[in-house]
Amino acid sequence: MSEAYNDNSKVTTILGSITPYFKITKDLEYRMLFSINYSTGVRKGQIASFINLENIVDRGVAFTANNELITKQWTNTLTYNKKLSPAVNLNALVGYEYLRFDNKGNGMNASDFGNFGIPYYNYFQFSSQNTRGVFSFIDPTTELQSYFARATVNLKEKYLLTATIRADGSTKFGKDNRYGYFPSFSAAWNVDREDFMKNLEFVSFLKLRAGWGKTGSQDVPAGSAQDRYSFTGPGAVGPSIAPIPP
């Protein structure tokens, strides 16, 4: 089996980012992040004709595929960090983020190869013509837009209260239901900093934390809320366009 199967991938990724920031005041800072991630990959594979599998034995099969993914990110945040009193410290953040994903690819597969000591995918032209298939795709552009805010109050370095709110909108969902709202709250107690813990030398760190939050997911295919179509042909009556079931 290991001798018959050959599957190799090569991925090239180029990542660039810039993160300037500016101190508006001693306590207030603006920070921006812009990044772009370009990734392209080639995958080639084959199953040799000597393996005793239906539609493979004495025929062989091979495929090749190419994929290109471009991801862009733009994030802006304002951070406020202030010691309100000797016992109280406030850290607050508000921000906006935009993500964009563009994905496309193409490939080919075929059967019935002669054995010449080199991988089948290096001579597709020698396969049977009626087994050759080509495919290509382009996903609808996916965009994710987010607004978020967080505030943390630190009391005497012992008690921490945190509140967060996010609003995330994704083009993967229908235009009437693209945004979700996700609040969260938490409280923490650094028990090891209490006076009654000072004599317990075997405890160096002890923290209790409780929280509640709401999360969401956009882990669905791009274009799930849109009409999608496949292109087939050409045939006797020319190419056709058919809807893809949801």
PDB file of C-alpha atoms in Angstrom:
ATOM      1  CA  MET A   1       0.000   0.000   0.000  1.00  0.00           C
ATOM      2  CA  SER A   2       2.750   2.458   0.915  1.00  0.00           C
ATOM      3  CA  GLU A   3       4.569   1.722  -2.357  1.00  0.00           C
ATOM      4  CA  ALA A   4       1.426   2.195  -4.441  1.00  0.00           C
ATOM      5  CA  TYR A   5       0.307   5.496  -2.951  1.00  0.00           C
ATOM      6  CA  ASN A   6       2.124   8.757  -3.657  1.00  0.00           C
ATOM      7  CA  ASP A   7       0.731  12.058  -2.391  1.00  0.00           C
ATOM      8  CA  ASN A   8       2.886  15.190  -2.112  1.00  0.00           C
ATOM      9  CA  SER A   9       2.039  18.800  -1.300  1.00  0.00           C
ATOM     10  CA  LYS A  10       4.144  21.933  -1.531  1.00  0.00           C
ATOM     11  CA  VAL A  11       2.899  25.155   0.061  1.00  0.00           C
ATOM     12  CA  THR A  12       4.494  28.590  -0.203  1.00  0.00           C
ATOM     13  CA  THR A  13       3.393  31.355   2.172  1.00  0.00           C
ATOM     14  CA  ILE A  14       4.331  35.029   2.153  1.00  0.00           C
ATOM     15  CA  LEU A  15       3.300  37.049   5.210  1.00  0.00           C
ATOM     16  CA  GLY A  16       3.728  40.783   5.657  1.00  0.00           C
ATOM     17  CA  SER A  17       2.465  43.060   8.404  1.00  0.00           C
ATOM     18  CA  ILE A  18       2.868  46.557   9.804  1.00  0.00           C
ATOM     19  CA  THR A  19       1.934  47.626  13.363  1.00  0.00           C
ATOM     20  CA  PRO A  20       2.373  51.353  13.996  1.00  0.00           C
ATOM     21  CA  TYR A  21       1.181  52.880  17.265  1.00  0.00           C
ATOM     22  CA  PHE A  22       0.874  56.349  18.729  1.00  0.00           C
ATOM     23  CA  LYS A  23       0.736  57.555  22.338  1.00  0.00           C
ATOM     24  CA  ILE A  24      -2.083  60.097  22.339  1.00  0.00           C
ATOM     25  CA  THR A  25      -1.620  60.804  26.020  1.00  0.00           C
ATOM     26  CA  LYS A  26       0.319  59.142  28.830  1.00  0.00           C
ATOM     27  CA  ASP A  27      -2.628  56.809  29.456  1.00  0.00           C
ATOM     28  CA  LEU A  28      -4.167  56.502  25.965  1.00  0.00           C
ATOM     29  CA  GLU A  29      -2.588  54.609  23.048  1.00  0.00           C
ATOM     30  CA  TYR A  30      -3.753  53.978  19.468  1.00  0.00           C
ATOM     31  CA  ARG A  31      -2.444  50.910  17.636  1.00  0.00           C
ATOM     32  CA  MET A  32      -3.042  49.715  14.101  1.00  0.00           C
ATOM     33  CA  LEU A  33      -2.279  46.363  12.504  1.00  0.00           C
ATOM     34  CA  PHE A  34      -2.409  45.646   8.780  1.00  0.00           C
ATOM     35  CA  SER A  35      -1.319  42.267   7.471  1.00  0.00           C
ATOM     36  CA  ILE A  36      -1.610  40.240   4.298  1.00  0.00           C
ATOM     37  CA  ASN A  37      -1.049  36.507   3.982  1.00  0.00           C
ATOM     38  CA  TYR A  38      -0.574  35.048   0.508  1.00  0.00           C
ATOM     39  CA  SER A  39      -0.482  31.276   0.301  1.00  0.00           C
ATOM     40  CA  THR A  40      -0.288  29.047  -2.756  1.00  0.00           C
ATOM     41  CA  GLY A  41      -0.066  25.281  -2.862  1.00  0.00           C
ATOM     42  CA  VAL A  42       0.390  22.417  -5.312  1.00  0.00           C
ATOM     43  CA  ARG A  43      -0.699  18.867  -4.545  1.00  0.00           C
ATOM     44  CA  LYS A  44       0.141  15.868  -6.738  1.00  0.00           C
ATOM     45  CA  GLY A  45      -0.740  12.237  -6.155  1.00  0.00           C
ATOM     46  CA  GLN A  46      -1.156   8.829  -7.736  1.00  0.00           C
ATOM     47  CA  ILE A  47      -2.142   5.228  -7.042  1.00  0.00           C
ATOM     48  CA  ALA A  48       0.018   2.762  -8.969  1.00  0.00           C
ATOM     49  CA  SER A  49      -1.590   0.253 -11.322  1.00  0.00           C
ATOM     50  CA  PHE A  50      -0.165  -2.818  -9.558  1.00  0.00           C
ATOM     51  CA  ILE A  51      -2.371  -2.365  -6.461  1.00  0.00           C
ATOM     52  CA  ASN A  52      -5.340  -4.747  -6.452  1.00  0.00           C
ATOM     53  CA  LEU A  53      -8.171  -2.229  -6.137  1.00  0.00           C
ATOM     54  CA  GLU A  54     -11.271  -1.949  -8.264  1.00  0.00           C
ATOM     55  CA  ASN A  55     -10.827   0.499 -11.159  1.00  0.00           C
ATOM     56  CA  ILE A  56      -7.133   0.896 -10.225  1.00  0.00           C
ATOM     57  CA  VAL A  57      -5.464  -2.448 -10.965  1.00  0.00           C
ATOM     58  CA  ASP A  58      -3.795  -2.489 -14.408  1.00  0.00           C
ATOM     59  CA  ARG A  59      -4.916   1.114 -14.902  1.00  0.00           C
ATOM     60  CA  GLY A  60      -3.512   3.486 -12.276  1.00  0.00           C
ATOM     61  CA  VAL A  61      -4.884   6.892 -11.368  1.00  0.00           C
ATOM     62  CA  ALA A  62      -3.317  10.310 -10.796  1.00  0.00           C
ATOM     63  CA  PHE A  63      -4.368  13.828  -9.860  1.00  0.00           C
ATOM     64  CA  THR A  64      -2.933  17.306  -9.479  1.00  0.00           C
ATOM     65  CA  ALA A  65      -4.452  20.383  -7.797  1.00  0.00           C
ATOM     66  CA  ASN A  66      -3.512  24.014  -7.219  1.00  0.00           C
ATOM     67  CA  ASN A  67      -4.878  26.366  -4.569  1.00  0.00           C
ATOM     68  CA  GLU A  68      -4.454  30.068  -3.795  1.00  0.00           C
ATOM     69  CA  LEU A  69      -5.567  31.795  -0.588  1.00  0.00           C
ATOM     70  CA  ILE A  70      -5.213  35.496   0.217  1.00  0.00           C
ATOM     71  CA  THR A  71      -6.055  36.726   3.723  1.00  0.00           C
ATOM     72  CA  LYS A  72      -6.105  40.395   4.710  1.00  0.00           C
ATOM     73  CA  GLN A  73      -6.479  41.814   8.226  1.00  0.00           C
ATOM     74  CA  TRP A  74      -6.936  45.382   9.403  1.00  0.00           C
ATOM     75  CA  THR A  75      -7.232  46.028  13.160  1.00  0.00           C
ATOM     76  CA  ASN A  76      -7.515  49.315  15.061  1.00  0.00           C
ATOM     77  CA  THR A  77      -7.497  49.602  18.863  1.00  0.00           C
ATOM     78  CA  LEU A  78      -7.553  52.305  21.512  1.00  0.00           C
ATOM     79  CA  THR A  79      -6.167  51.282  24.901  1.00  0.00           C
ATOM     80  CA  TYR A  80      -6.612  53.242  28.107  1.00  0.00           C
ATOM     81  CA  ASN A  81      -4.575  52.273  31.158  1.00  0.00           C
ATOM     82  CA  LYS A  82      -4.986  54.445  34.278  1.00  0.00           C
ATOM     83  CA  LYS A  83      -4.232  54.089  37.977  1.00  0.00           C
ATOM     84  CA  LEU A  84      -7.345  55.716  39.414  1.00  0.00           C
ATOM     85  CA  SER A  85      -6.102  55.445  42.988  1.00  0.00           C
ATOM     86  CA  PRO A  86      -3.400  53.571  44.917  1.00  0.00           C
ATOM     87  CA  ALA A  87      -5.774  50.624  45.121  1.00  0.00           C
ATOM     88  CA  VAL A  88      -7.631  50.773  41.804  1.00  0.00           C
ATOM     89  CA  ASN A  89      -6.293  50.324  38.284  1.00  0.00           C
ATOM     90  CA  LEU A  90      -8.408  50.491  35.109  1.00  0.00           C
ATOM     91  CA  ASN A  91      -7.532  48.978  31.750  1.00  0.00           C
ATOM     92  CA  ALA A  92      -9.977  49.530  28.906  1.00  0.00           C
ATOM     93  CA  LEU A  93      -9.850  48.761  25.199  1.00  0.00           C
ATOM     94  CA  VAL A  94     -12.103  49.436  22.211  1.00  0.00           C
ATOM     95  CA  GLY A  95     -11.416  48.234  18.711  1.00  0.00           C
ATOM     96  CA  TYR A  96     -12.470  47.485  15.168  1.00  0.00           C
ATOM     97  CA  GLU A  97     -11.281  44.602  12.985  1.00  0.00           C
ATOM     98  CA  TYR A  98     -11.815  43.631   9.356  1.00  0.00           C
ATOM     99  CA  LEU A  99     -10.816  40.302   7.782  1.00  0.00           C
ATOM    100  CA  ARG A 100     -11.103  39.249   4.142  1.00  0.00           C
ATOM    101  CA  PHE A 101     -10.537  35.793   2.630  1.00  0.00           C
ATOM    102  CA  ASP A 102     -10.234  35.005  -1.104  1.00  0.00           C
ATOM    103  CA  ASN A 103      -9.827  31.360  -2.095  1.00  0.00           C
ATOM    104  CA  LYS A 104      -9.672  29.663  -5.507  1.00  0.00           C
ATOM    105  CA  GLY A 105      -8.119  26.659  -7.207  1.00  0.00           C
ATOM    106  CA  ASN A 106      -8.118  24.138 -10.055  1.00  0.00           C
ATOM    107  CA  GLY A 107      -6.974  20.627 -10.806  1.00  0.00           C
ATOM    108  CA  MET A 108      -7.025  17.558 -13.027  1.00  0.00           C
ATOM    109  CA  ASN A 109      -7.328  13.776 -12.674  1.00  0.00           C
ATOM    110  CA  ALA A 110      -7.032  10.843 -15.060  1.00  0.00           C
ATOM    111  CA  SER A 111      -6.615   7.059 -15.337  1.00  0.00           C
ATOM    112  CA  ASP A 112      -4.961   4.440 -17.554  1.00  0.00           C
ATOM    113  CA  PHE A 113      -1.250   5.155 -17.527  1.00  0.00           C
ATOM    114  CA  GLY A 114       1.680   3.210 -18.925  1.00  0.00           C
ATOM    115  CA  ASN A 115       4.557   2.401 -16.582  1.00  0.00           C
ATOM    116  CA  PHE A 116       7.658   4.400 -17.451  1.00  0.00           C
ATOM    117  CA  GLY A 117       9.281   4.677 -14.036  1.00  0.00           C
ATOM    118  CA  ILE A 118       8.133   8.252 -13.342  1.00  0.00           C
ATOM    119  CA  PRO A 119       5.025   9.502 -11.494  1.00  0.00           C
ATOM    120  CA  TYR A 120       1.841   9.412 -13.564  1.00  0.00           C
ATOM    121  CA  TYR A 121       1.071  13.071 -12.901  1.00  0.00           C
ATOM    122  CA  ASN A 122       4.084  14.027 -15.000  1.00  0.00           C
ATOM    123  CA  TYR A 123       2.508  12.706 -18.196  1.00  0.00           C
ATOM    124  CA  PHE A 124      -1.258  13.202 -18.088  1.00  0.00           C
ATOM    125  CA  GLN A 125      -1.251  13.358 -21.889  1.00  0.00           C
ATOM    126  CA  PHE A 126      -0.569   9.603 -21.967  1.00  0.00           C
ATOM    127  CA  SER A 127      -3.749   8.729 -20.002  1.00  0.00           C
ATOM    128  CA  SER A 128      -7.014   7.694 -21.661  1.00  0.00           C
ATOM    129  CA  GLN A 129      -8.799  10.748 -22.911  1.00  0.00           C
ATOM    130  CA  ASN A 130     -12.233   9.665 -21.729  1.00  0.00           C
ATOM    131  CA  THR A 131     -11.004   9.390 -18.111  1.00  0.00           C
ATOM    132  CA  ARG A 132      -9.511  12.869 -17.912  1.00  0.00           C
ATOM    133  CA  GLY A 133     -11.369  15.349 -15.755  1.00  0.00           C
ATOM    134  CA  VAL A 134     -10.663  18.951 -14.912  1.00  0.00           C
ATOM    135  CA  PHE A 135     -12.137  21.110 -12.192  1.00  0.00           C
ATOM    136  CA  SER A 136     -11.829  24.637 -10.900  1.00  0.00           C
ATOM    137  CA  PHE A 137     -13.522  26.678  -8.196  1.00  0.00           C
ATOM    138  CA  ILE A 138     -13.645  30.127  -6.703  1.00  0.00           C
ATOM    139  CA  ASP A 139     -15.255  30.690  -3.322  1.00  0.00           C
ATOM    140  CA  PRO A 140     -17.312  33.819  -2.725  1.00  0.00           C
ATOM    141  CA  THR A 141     -15.195  36.388  -0.918  1.00  0.00           C
ATOM    142  CA  THR A 142     -15.650  36.020   2.823  1.00  0.00           C
ATOM    143  CA  GLU A 143     -15.526  39.137   5.005  1.00  0.00           C
ATOM    144  CA  LEU A 144     -15.642  39.336   8.792  1.00  0.00           C
ATOM    145  CA  GLN A 145     -16.198  42.677  10.529  1.00  0.00           C
ATOM    146  CA  SER A 146     -15.921  43.039  14.299  1.00  0.00           C
ATOM    147  CA  TYR A 147     -16.416  45.709  16.933  1.00  0.00           C
ATOM    148  CA  PHE A 148     -15.240  44.940  20.453  1.00  0.00           C
ATOM    149  CA  ALA A 149     -14.658  46.493  23.872  1.00  0.00           C
ATOM    150  CA  ARG A 150     -13.138  45.257  27.118  1.00  0.00           C
ATOM    151  CA  ALA A 151     -12.732  46.759  30.578  1.00  0.00           C
ATOM    152  CA  THR A 152     -10.740  45.324  33.474  1.00  0.00           C
ATOM    153  CA  VAL A 153     -10.728  46.721  37.014  1.00  0.00           C
ATOM    154  CA  ASN A 154      -7.921  45.637  39.315  1.00  0.00           C
ATOM    155  CA  LEU A 155      -8.495  46.173  43.045  1.00  0.00           C
ATOM    156  CA  LYS A 156      -5.404  46.013  45.256  1.00  0.00           C
ATOM    157  CA  GLU A 157      -3.821  43.460  42.896  1.00  0.00           C
ATOM    158  CA  LYS A 158      -6.161  40.946  44.529  1.00  0.00           C
ATOM    159  CA  TYR A 159      -9.528  41.231  42.826  1.00  0.00           C
ATOM    160  CA  LEU A 160     -10.077  41.525  39.067  1.00  0.00           C
ATOM    161  CA  LEU A 161     -13.355  42.220  37.309  1.00  0.00           C
ATOM    162  CA  THR A 162     -13.518  41.958  33.507  1.00  0.00           C
ATOM    163  CA  ALA A 163     -16.348  42.684  31.078  1.00  0.00           C
ATOM    164  CA  THR A 164     -16.195  42.171  27.306  1.00  0.00           C
ATOM    165  CA  ILE A 165     -18.601  42.723  24.419  1.00  0.00           C
ATOM    166  CA  ARG A 166     -18.131  41.792  20.766  1.00  0.00           C
ATOM    167  CA  ALA A 167     -20.251  42.332  17.686  1.00  0.00           C
ATOM    168  CA  ASP A 168     -19.164  40.115  14.779  1.00  0.00           C
ATOM    169  CA  GLY A 169     -20.653  40.157  11.292  1.00  0.00           C
ATOM    170  CA  SER A 170     -19.860  37.606   8.582  1.00  0.00           C
ATOM    171  CA  THR A 171     -20.793  37.532   4.897  1.00  0.00           C
ATOM    172  CA  LYS A 172     -21.169  33.766   5.234  1.00  0.00           C
ATOM    173  CA  PHE A 173     -24.622  34.415   6.704  1.00  0.00           C
ATOM    174  CA  GLY A 174     -27.727  35.916   5.105  1.00  0.00           C
ATOM    175  CA  LYS A 175     -27.873  39.700   4.803  1.00  0.00           C
ATOM    176  CA  ASP A 176     -30.669  39.882   7.400  1.00  0.00           C
ATOM    177  CA  ASN A 177     -28.774  37.837   9.988  1.00  0.00           C
ATOM    178  CA  ARG A 178     -25.074  38.592   9.629  1.00  0.00           C
ATOM    179  CA  TYR A 179     -24.255  39.944  13.089  1.00  0.00           C
ATOM    180  CA  GLY A 180     -23.968  38.191  16.400  1.00  0.00           C
ATOM    181  CA  TYR A 181     -23.396  39.803  19.806  1.00  0.00           C
ATOM    182  CA  PHE A 182     -21.187  38.077  22.348  1.00  0.00           C
ATOM    183  CA  PRO A 183     -20.866  39.410  25.910  1.00  0.00           C
ATOM    184  CA  SER A 184     -18.721  37.899  28.648  1.00  0.00           C
ATOM    185  CA  PHE A 185     -17.994  38.614  32.303  1.00  0.00           C
ATOM    186  CA  SER A 186     -15.446  37.242  34.731  1.00  0.00           C
ATOM    187  CA  ALA A 187     -14.163  37.761  38.272  1.00  0.00           C
ATOM    188  CA  ALA A 188     -10.874  36.595  39.743  1.00  0.00           C
ATOM    189  CA  TRP A 189      -9.410  36.466  43.226  1.00  0.00           C
ATOM    190  CA  ASN A 190      -5.661  36.198  43.847  1.00  0.00           C
ATOM    191  CA  VAL A 191      -5.947  34.233  47.058  1.00  0.00           C
ATOM    192  CA  ASP A 192      -2.177  33.941  47.530  1.00  0.00           C
ATOM    193  CA  ARG A 193      -1.938  37.702  48.138  1.00  0.00           C
ATOM    194  CA  GLU A 194      -4.208  37.651  51.157  1.00  0.00           C
ATOM    195  CA  ASP A 195      -2.595  38.107  54.586  1.00  0.00           C
ATOM    196  CA  PHE A 196      -3.810  34.747  55.856  1.00  0.00           C
ATOM    197  CA  MET A 197      -1.812  33.017  53.094  1.00  0.00           C
ATOM    198  CA  LYS A 198       1.572  34.503  53.938  1.00  0.00           C
ATOM    199  CA  ASN A 199       2.538  31.714  56.340  1.00  0.00           C
ATOM    200  CA  LEU A 200       1.730  28.959  53.846  1.00  0.00           C
ATOM    201  CA  GLU A 201       5.145  28.633  52.246  1.00  0.00           C
ATOM    202  CA  PHE A 202       4.145  25.633  50.146  1.00  0.00           C
ATOM    203  CA  VAL A 203       1.649  27.809  48.180  1.00  0.00           C
ATOM    204  CA  SER A 204       3.322  30.216  45.744  1.00  0.00           C
ATOM    205  CA  PHE A 205       0.308  30.980  43.568  1.00  0.00           C
ATOM    206  CA  LEU A 206      -3.404  30.444  44.070  1.00  0.00           C
ATOM    207  CA  LYS A 207      -6.106  32.099  41.994  1.00  0.00           C
ATOM    208  CA  LEU A 208      -9.840  31.509  41.785  1.00  0.00           C
ATOM    209  CA  ARG A 209     -11.679  32.620  38.676  1.00  0.00           C
ATOM    210  CA  ALA A 210     -15.264  32.383  37.492  1.00  0.00           C
ATOM    211  CA  GLY A 211     -16.701  33.610  34.247  1.00  0.00           C
ATOM    212  CA  TRP A 212     -19.597  33.477  31.841  1.00  0.00           C
ATOM    213  CA  GLY A 213     -19.610  34.226  28.151  1.00  0.00           C
ATOM    214  CA  LYS A 214     -21.345  33.681  24.869  1.00  0.00           C
ATOM    215  CA  THR A 215     -19.484  32.523  21.748  1.00  0.00           C
ATOM    216  CA  GLY A 216     -20.336  31.991  18.115  1.00  0.00           C
ATOM    217  CA  SER A 217     -18.980  30.245  15.031  1.00  0.00           C
ATOM    218  CA  GLN A 218     -18.818  30.934  11.307  1.00  0.00           C
ATOM    219  CA  ASP A 219     -17.417  27.495  10.528  1.00  0.00           C
ATOM    220  CA  VAL A 220     -19.576  26.992   7.428  1.00  0.00           C
ATOM    221  CA  PRO A 221     -18.540  27.042   3.751  1.00  0.00           C
ATOM    222  CA  ALA A 222     -18.174  30.384   2.013  1.00  0.00           C
ATOM    223  CA  GLY A 223     -21.357  31.273   0.145  1.00  0.00           C
ATOM    224  CA  SER A 224     -23.616  29.113   2.304  1.00  0.00           C
ATOM    225  CA  ALA A 225     -26.223  31.890   2.350  1.00  0.00           C
ATOM    226  CA  GLN A 226     -25.979  32.512  -1.403  1.00  0.00           C
ATOM    227  CA  ASP A 227     -27.135  30.698  -4.529  1.00  0.00           C
ATOM    228  CA  ARG A 228     -24.267  28.498  -5.714  1.00  0.00           C
ATOM    229  CA  TYR A 229     -23.852  26.840  -9.102  1.00  0.00           C
ATOM    230  CA  SER A 230     -21.707  24.200 -10.743  1.00  0.00           C
ATOM    231  CA  PHE A 231     -20.618  24.298 -14.390  1.00  0.00           C
ATOM    232  CA  THR A 232     -20.689  21.005 -16.306  1.00  0.00           C
ATOM    233  CA  GLY A 233     -19.878  20.143 -19.914  1.00  0.00           C
ATOM    234  CA  PRO A 234     -19.176  20.765 -22.642  1.00  0.00           C
ATOM    235  CA  GLY A 235     -21.489  18.079 -24.026  1.00  0.00           C
ATOM    236  CA  ALA A 236     -23.651  17.496 -27.046  1.00  0.00           C
ATOM    237  CA  VAL A 237     -25.784  20.516 -26.179  1.00  0.00           C
ATOM    238  CA  GLY A 238     -23.003  22.647 -24.764  1.00  0.00           C
ATOM    239  CA  PRO A 239     -22.089  23.510 -21.175  1.00  0.00           C
ATOM    240  CA  SER A 240     -24.773  23.676 -18.511  1.00  0.00           C
ATOM    241  CA  ILE A 241     -25.139  25.473 -15.167  1.00  0.00           C
ATOM    242  CA  ALA A 242     -26.847  23.679 -12.302  1.00  0.00           C
ATOM    243  CA  PRO A 243     -27.607  24.867  -8.747  1.00  0.00           C
ATOM    244  CA  ILE A 244     -25.726  23.190  -5.896  1.00  0.00           C
ATOM    245  CA  PRO A 245     -28.027  21.886  -3.136  1.00  0.00           C
ATOM    246  CA  PRO A 246     -27.516  23.667   0.222  1.00  0.00           C
TER     247      PRO A 246
END
